[in-house]
Short mmCIF file of N, CA and C and ligand atoms in Angstrom, two decimals:
data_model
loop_
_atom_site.label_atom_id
_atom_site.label_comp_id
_atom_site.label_asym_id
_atom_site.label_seq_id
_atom_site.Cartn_x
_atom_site.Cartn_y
_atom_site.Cartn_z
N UNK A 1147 53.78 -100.49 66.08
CA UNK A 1147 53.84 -100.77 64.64
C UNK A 1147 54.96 -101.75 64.35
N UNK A 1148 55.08 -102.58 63.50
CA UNK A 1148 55.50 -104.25 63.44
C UNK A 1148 56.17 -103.24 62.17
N UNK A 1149 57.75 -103.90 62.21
CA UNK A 1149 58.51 -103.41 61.06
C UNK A 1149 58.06 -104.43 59.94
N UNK A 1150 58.16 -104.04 58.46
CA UNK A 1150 57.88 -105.01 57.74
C UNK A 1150 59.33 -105.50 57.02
N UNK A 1151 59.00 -106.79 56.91
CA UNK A 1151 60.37 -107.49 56.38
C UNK A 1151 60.03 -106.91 54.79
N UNK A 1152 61.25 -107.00 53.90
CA UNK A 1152 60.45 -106.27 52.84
C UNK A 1152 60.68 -107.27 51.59
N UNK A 1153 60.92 -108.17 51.71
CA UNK A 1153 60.60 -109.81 51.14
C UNK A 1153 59.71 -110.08 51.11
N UNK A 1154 59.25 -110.05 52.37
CA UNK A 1154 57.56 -110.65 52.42
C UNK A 1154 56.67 -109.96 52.02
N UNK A 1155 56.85 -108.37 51.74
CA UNK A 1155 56.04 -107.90 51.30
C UNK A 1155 55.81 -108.15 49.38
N UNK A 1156 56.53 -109.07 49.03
CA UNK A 1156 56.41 -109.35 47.35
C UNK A 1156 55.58 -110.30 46.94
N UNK A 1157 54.92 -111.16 48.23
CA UNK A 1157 54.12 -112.14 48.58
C UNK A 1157 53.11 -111.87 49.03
N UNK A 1158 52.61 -110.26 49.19
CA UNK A 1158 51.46 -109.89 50.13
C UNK A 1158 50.33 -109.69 48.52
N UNK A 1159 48.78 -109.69 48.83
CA UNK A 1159 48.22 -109.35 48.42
C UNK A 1159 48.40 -107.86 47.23
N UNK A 1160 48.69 -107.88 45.90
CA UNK A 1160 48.95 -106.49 45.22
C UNK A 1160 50.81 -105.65 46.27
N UNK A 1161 50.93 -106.92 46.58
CA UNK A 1161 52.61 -106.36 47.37
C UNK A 1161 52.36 -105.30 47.91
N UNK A 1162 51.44 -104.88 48.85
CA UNK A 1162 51.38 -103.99 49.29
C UNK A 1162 50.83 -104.31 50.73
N UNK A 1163 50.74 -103.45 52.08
CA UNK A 1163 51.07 -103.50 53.08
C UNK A 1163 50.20 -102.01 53.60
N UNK A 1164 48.77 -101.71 54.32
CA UNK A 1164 48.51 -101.09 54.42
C UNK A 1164 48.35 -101.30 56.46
N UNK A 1165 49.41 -100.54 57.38
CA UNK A 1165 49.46 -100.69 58.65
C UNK A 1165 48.37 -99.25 59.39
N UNK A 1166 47.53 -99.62 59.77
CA UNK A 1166 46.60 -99.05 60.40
C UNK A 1166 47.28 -98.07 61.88
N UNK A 1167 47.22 -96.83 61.68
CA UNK A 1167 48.51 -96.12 62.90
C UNK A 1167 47.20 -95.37 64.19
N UNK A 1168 47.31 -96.02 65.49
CA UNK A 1168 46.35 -95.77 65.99
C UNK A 1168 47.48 -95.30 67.62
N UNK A 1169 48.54 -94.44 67.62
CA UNK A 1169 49.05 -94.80 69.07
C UNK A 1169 50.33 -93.26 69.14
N UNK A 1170 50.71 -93.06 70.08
CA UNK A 1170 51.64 -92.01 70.29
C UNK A 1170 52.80 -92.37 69.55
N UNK A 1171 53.95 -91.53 68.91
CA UNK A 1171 55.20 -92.14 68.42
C UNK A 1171 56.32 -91.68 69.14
N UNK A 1172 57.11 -93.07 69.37
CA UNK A 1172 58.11 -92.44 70.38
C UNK A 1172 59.11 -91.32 70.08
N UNK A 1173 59.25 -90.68 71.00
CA UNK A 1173 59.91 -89.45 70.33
C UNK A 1173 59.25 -88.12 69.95
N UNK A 1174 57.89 -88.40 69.80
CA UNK A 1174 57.47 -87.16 69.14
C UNK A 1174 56.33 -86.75 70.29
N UNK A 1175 56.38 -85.73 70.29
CA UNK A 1175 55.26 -84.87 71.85
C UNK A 1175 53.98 -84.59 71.07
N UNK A 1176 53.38 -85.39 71.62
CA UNK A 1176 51.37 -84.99 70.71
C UNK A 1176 50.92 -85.51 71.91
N UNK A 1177 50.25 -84.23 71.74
CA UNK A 1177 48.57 -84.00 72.84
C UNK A 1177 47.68 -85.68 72.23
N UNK A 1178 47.78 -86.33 70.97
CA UNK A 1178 46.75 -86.61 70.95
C UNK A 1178 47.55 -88.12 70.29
N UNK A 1179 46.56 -89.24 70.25
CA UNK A 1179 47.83 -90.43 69.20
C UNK A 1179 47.77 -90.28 68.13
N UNK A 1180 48.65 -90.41 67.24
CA UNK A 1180 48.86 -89.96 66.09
C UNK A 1180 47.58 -91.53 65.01
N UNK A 1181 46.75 -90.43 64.55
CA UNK A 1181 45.97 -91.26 63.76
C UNK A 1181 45.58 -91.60 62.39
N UNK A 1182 46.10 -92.72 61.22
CA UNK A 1182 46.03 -92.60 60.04
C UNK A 1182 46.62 -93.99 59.52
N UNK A 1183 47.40 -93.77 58.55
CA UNK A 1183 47.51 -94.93 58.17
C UNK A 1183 49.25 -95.28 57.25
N UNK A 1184 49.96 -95.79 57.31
CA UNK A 1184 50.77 -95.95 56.38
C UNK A 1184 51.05 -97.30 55.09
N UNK A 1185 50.98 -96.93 54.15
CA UNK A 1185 50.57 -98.10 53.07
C UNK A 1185 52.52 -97.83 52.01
N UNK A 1186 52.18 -99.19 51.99
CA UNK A 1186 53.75 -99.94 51.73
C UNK A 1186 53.71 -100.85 50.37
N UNK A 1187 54.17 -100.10 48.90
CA UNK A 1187 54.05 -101.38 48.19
C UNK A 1187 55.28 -101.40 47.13
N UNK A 1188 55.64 -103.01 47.15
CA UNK A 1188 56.87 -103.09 46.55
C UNK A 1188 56.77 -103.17 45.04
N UNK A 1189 57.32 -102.34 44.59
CA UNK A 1189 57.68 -101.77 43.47
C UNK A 1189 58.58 -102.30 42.55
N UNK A 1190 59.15 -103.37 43.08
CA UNK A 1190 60.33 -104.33 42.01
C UNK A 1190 61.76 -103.59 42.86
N UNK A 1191 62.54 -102.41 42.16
CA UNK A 1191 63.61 -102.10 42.91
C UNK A 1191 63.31 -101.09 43.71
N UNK A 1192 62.69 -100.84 44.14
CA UNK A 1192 61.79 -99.33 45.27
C UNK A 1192 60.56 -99.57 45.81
N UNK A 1193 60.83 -98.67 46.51
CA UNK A 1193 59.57 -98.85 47.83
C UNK A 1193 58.65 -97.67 47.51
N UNK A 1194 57.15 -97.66 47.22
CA UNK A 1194 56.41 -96.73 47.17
C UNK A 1194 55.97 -96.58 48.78
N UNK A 1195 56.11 -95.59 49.03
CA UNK A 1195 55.23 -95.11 50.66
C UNK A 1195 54.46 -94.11 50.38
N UNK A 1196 53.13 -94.54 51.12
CA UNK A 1196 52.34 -93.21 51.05
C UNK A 1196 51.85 -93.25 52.70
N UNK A 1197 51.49 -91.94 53.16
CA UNK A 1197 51.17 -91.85 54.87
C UNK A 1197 50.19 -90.74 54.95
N UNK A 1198 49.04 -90.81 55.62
CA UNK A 1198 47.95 -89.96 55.68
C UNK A 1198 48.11 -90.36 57.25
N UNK A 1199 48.75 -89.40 58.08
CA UNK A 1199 47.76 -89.22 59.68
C UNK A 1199 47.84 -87.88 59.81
N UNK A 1200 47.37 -87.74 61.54
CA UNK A 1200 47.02 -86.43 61.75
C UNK A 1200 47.27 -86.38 63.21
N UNK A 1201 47.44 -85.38 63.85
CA UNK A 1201 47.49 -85.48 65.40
C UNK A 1201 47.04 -83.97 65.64
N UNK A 1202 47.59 -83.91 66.94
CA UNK A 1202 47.42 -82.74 67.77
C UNK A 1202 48.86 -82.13 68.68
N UNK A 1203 49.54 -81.01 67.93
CA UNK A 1203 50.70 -80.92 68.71
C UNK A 1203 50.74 -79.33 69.46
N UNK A 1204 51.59 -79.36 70.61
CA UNK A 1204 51.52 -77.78 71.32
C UNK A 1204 53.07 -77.09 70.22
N UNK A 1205 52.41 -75.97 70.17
CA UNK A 1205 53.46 -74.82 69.53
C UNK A 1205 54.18 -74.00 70.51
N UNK A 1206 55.35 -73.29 69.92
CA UNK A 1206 55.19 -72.23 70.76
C UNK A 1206 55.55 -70.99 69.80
N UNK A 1207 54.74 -70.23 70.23
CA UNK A 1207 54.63 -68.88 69.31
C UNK A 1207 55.95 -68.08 68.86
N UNK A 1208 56.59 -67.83 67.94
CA UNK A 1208 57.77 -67.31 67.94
C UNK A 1208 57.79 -65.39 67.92
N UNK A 1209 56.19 -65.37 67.99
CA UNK A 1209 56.58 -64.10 68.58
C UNK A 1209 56.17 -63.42 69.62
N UNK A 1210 55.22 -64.31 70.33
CA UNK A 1210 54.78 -63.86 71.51
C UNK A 1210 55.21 -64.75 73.16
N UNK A 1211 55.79 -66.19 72.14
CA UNK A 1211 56.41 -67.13 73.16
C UNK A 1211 55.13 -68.07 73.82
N UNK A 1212 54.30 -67.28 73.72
CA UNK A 1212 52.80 -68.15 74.67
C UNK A 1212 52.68 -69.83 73.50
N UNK A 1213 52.28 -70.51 74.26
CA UNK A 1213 52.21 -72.10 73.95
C UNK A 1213 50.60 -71.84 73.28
N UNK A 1214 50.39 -72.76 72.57
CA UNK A 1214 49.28 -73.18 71.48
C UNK A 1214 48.96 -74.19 71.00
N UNK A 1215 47.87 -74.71 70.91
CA UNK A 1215 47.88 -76.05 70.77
C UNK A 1215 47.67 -76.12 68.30
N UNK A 1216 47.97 -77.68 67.79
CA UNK A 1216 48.01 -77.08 66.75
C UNK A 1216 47.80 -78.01 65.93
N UNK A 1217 46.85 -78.47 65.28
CA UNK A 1217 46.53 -79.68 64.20
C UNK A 1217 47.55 -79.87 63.04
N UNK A 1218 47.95 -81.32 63.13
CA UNK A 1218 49.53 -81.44 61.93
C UNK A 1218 48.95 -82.44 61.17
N UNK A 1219 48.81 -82.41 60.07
CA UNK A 1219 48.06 -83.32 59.34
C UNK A 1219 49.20 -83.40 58.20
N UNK A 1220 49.64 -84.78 58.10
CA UNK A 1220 50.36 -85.34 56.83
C UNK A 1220 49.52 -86.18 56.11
N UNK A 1221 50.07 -85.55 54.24
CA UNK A 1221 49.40 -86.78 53.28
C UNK A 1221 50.65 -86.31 52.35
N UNK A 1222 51.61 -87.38 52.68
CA UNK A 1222 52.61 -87.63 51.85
C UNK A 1222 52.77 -88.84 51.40
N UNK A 1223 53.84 -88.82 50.15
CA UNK A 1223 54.97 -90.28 49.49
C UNK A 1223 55.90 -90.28 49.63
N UNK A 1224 56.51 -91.25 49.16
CA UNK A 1224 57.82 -91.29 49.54
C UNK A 1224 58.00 -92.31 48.31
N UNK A 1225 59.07 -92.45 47.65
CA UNK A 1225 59.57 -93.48 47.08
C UNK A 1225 61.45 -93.92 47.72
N UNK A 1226 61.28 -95.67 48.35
CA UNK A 1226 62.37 -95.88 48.85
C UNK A 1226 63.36 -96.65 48.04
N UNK A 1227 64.31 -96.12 47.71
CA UNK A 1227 65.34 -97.37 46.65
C UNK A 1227 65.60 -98.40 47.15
N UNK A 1228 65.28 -99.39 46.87
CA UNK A 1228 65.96 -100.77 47.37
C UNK A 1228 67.33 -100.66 46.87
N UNK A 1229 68.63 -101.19 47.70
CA UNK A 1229 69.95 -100.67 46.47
C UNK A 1229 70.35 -102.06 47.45
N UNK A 1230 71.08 -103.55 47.50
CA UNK A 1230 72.17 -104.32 47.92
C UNK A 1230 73.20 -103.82 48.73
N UNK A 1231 73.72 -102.30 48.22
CA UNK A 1231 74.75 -101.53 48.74
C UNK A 1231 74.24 -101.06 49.93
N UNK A 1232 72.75 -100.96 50.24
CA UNK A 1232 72.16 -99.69 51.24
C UNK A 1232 73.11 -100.17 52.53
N UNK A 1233 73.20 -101.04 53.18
CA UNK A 1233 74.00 -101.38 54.43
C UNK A 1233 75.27 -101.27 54.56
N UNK A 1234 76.10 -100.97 53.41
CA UNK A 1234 77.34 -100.77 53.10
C UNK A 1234 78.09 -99.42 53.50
N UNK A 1235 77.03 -98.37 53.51
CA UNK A 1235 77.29 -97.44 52.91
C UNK A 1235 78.23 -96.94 54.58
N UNK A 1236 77.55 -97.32 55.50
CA UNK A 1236 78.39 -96.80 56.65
C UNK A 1236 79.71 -97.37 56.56
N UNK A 1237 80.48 -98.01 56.35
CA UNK A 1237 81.28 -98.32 56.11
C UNK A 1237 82.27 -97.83 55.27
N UNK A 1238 81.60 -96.89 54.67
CA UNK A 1238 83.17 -95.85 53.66
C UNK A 1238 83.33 -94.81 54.39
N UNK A 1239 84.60 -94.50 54.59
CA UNK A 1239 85.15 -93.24 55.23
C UNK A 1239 83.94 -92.05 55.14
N UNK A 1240 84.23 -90.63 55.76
CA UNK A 1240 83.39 -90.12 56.56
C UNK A 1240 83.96 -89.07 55.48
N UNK A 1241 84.56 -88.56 54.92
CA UNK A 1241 85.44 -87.75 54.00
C UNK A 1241 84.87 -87.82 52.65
N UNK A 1242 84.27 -88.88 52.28
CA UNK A 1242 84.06 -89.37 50.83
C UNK A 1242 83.02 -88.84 50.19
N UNK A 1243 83.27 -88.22 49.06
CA UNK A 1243 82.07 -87.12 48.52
C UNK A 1243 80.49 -87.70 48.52
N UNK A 1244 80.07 -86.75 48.81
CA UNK A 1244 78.42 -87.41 48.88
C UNK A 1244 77.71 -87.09 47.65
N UNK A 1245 77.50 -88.53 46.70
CA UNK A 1245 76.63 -88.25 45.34
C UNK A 1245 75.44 -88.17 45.67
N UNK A 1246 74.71 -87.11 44.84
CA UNK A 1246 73.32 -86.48 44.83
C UNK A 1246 72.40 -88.09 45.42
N UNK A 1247 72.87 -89.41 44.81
CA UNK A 1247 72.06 -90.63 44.86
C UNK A 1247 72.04 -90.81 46.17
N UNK A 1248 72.91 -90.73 47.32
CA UNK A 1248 73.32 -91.13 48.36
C UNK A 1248 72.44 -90.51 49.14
N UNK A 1249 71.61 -89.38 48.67
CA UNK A 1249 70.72 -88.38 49.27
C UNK A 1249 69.52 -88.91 49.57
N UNK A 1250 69.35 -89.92 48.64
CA UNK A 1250 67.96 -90.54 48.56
C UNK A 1250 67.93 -91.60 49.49
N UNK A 1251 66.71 -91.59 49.99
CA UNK A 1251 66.44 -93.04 50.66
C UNK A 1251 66.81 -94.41 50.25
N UNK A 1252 67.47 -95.04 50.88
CA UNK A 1252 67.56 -96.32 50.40
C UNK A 1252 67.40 -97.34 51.20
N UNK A 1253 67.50 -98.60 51.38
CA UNK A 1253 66.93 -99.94 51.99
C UNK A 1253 67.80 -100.99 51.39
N UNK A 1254 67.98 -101.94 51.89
CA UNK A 1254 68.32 -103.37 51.68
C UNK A 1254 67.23 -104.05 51.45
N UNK A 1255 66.87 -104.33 50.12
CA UNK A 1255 65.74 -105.16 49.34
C UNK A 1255 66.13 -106.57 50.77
N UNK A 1256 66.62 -106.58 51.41
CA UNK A 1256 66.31 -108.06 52.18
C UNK A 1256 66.51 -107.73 53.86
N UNK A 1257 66.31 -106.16 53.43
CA UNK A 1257 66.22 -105.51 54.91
C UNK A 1257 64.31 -105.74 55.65
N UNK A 1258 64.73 -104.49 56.33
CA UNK A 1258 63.20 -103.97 57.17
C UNK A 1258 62.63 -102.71 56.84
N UNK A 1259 61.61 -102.56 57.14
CA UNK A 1259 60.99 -101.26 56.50
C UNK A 1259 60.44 -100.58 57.88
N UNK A 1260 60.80 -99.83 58.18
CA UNK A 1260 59.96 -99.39 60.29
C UNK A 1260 59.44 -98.11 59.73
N UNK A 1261 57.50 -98.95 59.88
CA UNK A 1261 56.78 -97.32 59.39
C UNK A 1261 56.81 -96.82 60.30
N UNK A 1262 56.87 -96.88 61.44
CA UNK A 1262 57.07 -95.93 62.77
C UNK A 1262 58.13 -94.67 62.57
N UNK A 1263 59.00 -95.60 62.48
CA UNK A 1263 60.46 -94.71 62.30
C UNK A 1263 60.53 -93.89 61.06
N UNK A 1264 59.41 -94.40 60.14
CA UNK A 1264 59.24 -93.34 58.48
C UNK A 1264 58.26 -92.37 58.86
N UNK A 1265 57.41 -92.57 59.72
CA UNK A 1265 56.27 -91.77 60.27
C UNK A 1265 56.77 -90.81 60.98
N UNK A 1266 57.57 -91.09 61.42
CA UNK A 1266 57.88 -89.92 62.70
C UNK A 1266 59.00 -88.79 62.12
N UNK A 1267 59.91 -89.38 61.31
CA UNK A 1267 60.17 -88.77 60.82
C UNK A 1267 59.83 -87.41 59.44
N UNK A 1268 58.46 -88.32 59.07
CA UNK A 1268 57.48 -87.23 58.33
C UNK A 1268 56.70 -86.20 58.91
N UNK A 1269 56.76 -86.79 60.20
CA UNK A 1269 55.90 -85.95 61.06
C UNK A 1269 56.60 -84.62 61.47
N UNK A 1270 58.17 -84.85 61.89
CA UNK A 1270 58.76 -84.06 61.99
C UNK A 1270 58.96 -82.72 61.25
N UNK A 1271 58.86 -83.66 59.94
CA UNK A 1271 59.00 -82.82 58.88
C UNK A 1271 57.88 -81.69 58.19
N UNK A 1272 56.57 -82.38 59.20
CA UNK A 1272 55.78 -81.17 58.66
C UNK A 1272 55.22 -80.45 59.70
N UNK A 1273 55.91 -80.32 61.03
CA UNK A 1273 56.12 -79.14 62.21
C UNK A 1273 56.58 -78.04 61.35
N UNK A 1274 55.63 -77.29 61.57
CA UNK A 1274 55.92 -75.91 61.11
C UNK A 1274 57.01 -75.18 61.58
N UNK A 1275 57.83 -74.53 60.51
CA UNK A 1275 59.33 -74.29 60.86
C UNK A 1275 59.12 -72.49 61.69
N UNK A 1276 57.82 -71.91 61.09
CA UNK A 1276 57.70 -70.74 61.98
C UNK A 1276 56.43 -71.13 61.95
N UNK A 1277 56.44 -70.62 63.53
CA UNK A 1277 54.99 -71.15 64.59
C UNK A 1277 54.62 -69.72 65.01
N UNK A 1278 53.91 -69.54 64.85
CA UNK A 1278 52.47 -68.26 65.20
C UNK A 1278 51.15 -68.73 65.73
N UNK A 1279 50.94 -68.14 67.02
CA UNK A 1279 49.59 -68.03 67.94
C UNK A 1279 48.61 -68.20 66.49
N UNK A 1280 48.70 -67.04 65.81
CA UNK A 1280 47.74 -66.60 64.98
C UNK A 1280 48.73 -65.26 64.22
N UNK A 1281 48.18 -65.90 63.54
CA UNK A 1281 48.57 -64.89 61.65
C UNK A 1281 48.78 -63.25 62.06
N UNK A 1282 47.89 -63.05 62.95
CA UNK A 1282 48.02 -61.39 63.61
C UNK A 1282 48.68 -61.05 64.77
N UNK A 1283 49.23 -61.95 65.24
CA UNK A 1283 49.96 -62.01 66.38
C UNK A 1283 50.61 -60.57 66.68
N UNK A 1284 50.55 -60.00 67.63
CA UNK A 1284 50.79 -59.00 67.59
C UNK A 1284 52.85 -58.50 68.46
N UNK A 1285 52.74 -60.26 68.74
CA UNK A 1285 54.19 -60.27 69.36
C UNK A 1285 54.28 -60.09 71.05
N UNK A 1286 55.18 -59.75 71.55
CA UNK A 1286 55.23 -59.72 73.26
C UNK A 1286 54.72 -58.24 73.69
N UNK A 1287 53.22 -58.27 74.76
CA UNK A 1287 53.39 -56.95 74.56
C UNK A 1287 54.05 -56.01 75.36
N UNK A 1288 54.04 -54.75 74.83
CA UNK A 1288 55.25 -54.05 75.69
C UNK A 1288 54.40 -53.77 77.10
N UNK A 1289 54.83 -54.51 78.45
CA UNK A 1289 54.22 -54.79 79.76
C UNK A 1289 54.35 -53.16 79.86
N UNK A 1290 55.60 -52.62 79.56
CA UNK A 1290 56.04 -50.87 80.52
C UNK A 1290 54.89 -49.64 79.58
N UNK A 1291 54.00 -49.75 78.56
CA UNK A 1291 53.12 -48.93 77.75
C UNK A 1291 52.70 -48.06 78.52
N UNK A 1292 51.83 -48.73 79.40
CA UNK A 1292 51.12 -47.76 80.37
C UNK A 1292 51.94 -47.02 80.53
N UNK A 1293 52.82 -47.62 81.58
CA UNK A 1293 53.75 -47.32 82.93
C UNK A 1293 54.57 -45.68 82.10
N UNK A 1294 54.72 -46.32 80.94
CA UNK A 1294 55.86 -45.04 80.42
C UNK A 1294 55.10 -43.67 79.81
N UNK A 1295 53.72 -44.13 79.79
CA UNK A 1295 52.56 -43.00 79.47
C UNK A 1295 52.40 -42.16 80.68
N UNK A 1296 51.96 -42.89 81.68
CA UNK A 1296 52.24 -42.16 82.66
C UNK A 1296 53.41 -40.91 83.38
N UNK A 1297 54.52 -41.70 82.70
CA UNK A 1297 55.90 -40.86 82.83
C UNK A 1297 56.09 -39.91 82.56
N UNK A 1298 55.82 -40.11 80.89
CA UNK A 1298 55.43 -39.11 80.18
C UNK A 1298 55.07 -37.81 80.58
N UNK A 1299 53.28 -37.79 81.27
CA UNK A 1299 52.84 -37.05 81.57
C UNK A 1299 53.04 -36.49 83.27
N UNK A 1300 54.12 -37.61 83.54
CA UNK A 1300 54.49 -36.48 84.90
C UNK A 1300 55.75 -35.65 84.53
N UNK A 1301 56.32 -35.97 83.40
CA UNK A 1301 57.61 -35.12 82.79
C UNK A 1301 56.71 -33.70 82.42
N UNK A 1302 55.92 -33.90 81.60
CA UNK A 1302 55.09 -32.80 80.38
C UNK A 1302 54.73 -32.22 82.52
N UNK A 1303 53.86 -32.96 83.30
CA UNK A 1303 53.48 -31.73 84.67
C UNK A 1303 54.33 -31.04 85.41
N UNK A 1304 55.65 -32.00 85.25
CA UNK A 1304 56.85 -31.10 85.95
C UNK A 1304 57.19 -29.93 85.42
N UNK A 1305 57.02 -29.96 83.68
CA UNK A 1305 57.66 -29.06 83.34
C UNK A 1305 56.82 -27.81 83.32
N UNK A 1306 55.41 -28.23 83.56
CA UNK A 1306 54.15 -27.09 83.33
C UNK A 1306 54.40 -26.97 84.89
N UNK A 1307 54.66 -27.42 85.84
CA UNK A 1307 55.39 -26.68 87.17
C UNK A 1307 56.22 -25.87 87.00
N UNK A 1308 57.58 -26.18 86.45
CA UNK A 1308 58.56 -25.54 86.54
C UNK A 1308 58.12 -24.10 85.73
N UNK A 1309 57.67 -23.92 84.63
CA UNK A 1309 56.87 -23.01 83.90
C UNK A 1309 56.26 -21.94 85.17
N UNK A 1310 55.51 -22.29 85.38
CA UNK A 1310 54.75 -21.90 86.82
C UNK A 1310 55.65 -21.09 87.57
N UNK A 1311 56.60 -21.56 87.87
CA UNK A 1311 57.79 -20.99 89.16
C UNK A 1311 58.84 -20.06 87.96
N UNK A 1312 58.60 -19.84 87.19
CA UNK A 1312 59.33 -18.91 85.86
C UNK A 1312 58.80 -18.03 86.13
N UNK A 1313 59.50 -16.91 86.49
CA UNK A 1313 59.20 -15.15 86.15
C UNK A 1313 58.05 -14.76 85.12
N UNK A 1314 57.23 -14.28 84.49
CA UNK A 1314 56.35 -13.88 83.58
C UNK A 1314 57.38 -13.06 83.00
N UNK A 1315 57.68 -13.40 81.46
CA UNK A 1315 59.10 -12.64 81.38
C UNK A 1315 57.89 -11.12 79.78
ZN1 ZN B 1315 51.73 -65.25 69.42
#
């Protein structure tokens, strides 16, 4: 995926920028290439993003641990601020209070726009934060069930032995 200069996109057809996503993203583990689309249109001082793909990713169960395979389908927006300052900002001390604005996405109106790097990061974002086999999952099962049923009932025969070897009182 070709970063877009985001100048040129004020010159595109309706300023907008629709990149066709047909391929794996680096960084991110999918069974399958991530397939959909990301559309880009300039807005005067902001960036509208919208992203529809879908893939195929492995889970792992958080309560049984067994791996799963798991359909991740994004249809999100995004709106990006163009701000002059956006490149600046690394440059102020590391101490310096962070305004609610600073939270938001921003760009250099004469920067780049990397839908890859906006993609993947959406993608990230809609990995499910608790992962389940299935809704009924019943969790890890206890391997010793049997084993301790069994126990059980050689405790309960010992003691109907020991009974046995008791006087008839
Ligand atoms: Zn499970």
């Amino acid at each position: 995926m070709d970063a877009i200069f985001i100048p040129q996109l004020t010159k595109a057809p309706e300023r907008t920028e629709e990149i066709q996503v047909q391929e794996f993203l680096p960084g991110l583990e999918t069974l399958t290439p991530v397939r959909g689309f990301v559309r880009v249109q300039h807005q005067g001082n902001f960036l509208q993003v919208f992203g529809q793909a879908e893939t195929i990713i492995t889970c792992t169960c958080n309560r049984c641990l067994q791996q799963y395979n798991q359909r991740l389908a994004l249809n999100t927006q995004e709106i990006i601020w163009l701000d002059e300052t956006a490149n600046q900002a690394e440059d102020l001390p590391l101490e310096r209070e962070v305004a609610v604005e600073d939270l938001l996405e921003t760009l250099s109106p004469e920067g780049y726009f990397y839908p890859s790097e906006w993609l993947y990061e959406q993608m990230c974002l809609a990995i499910p934060q608790r992962q389940l086999c299935d809704r009924k999952c019943p969790g890890i099962k206890p391997v010793a069930a049997s084993n301790s049923d069994e126990l059980v009932d050689r405790r309960w025969s010992s003691l109907e032995n020991l009974k046995k070897q008791l006087p008839e009182s």
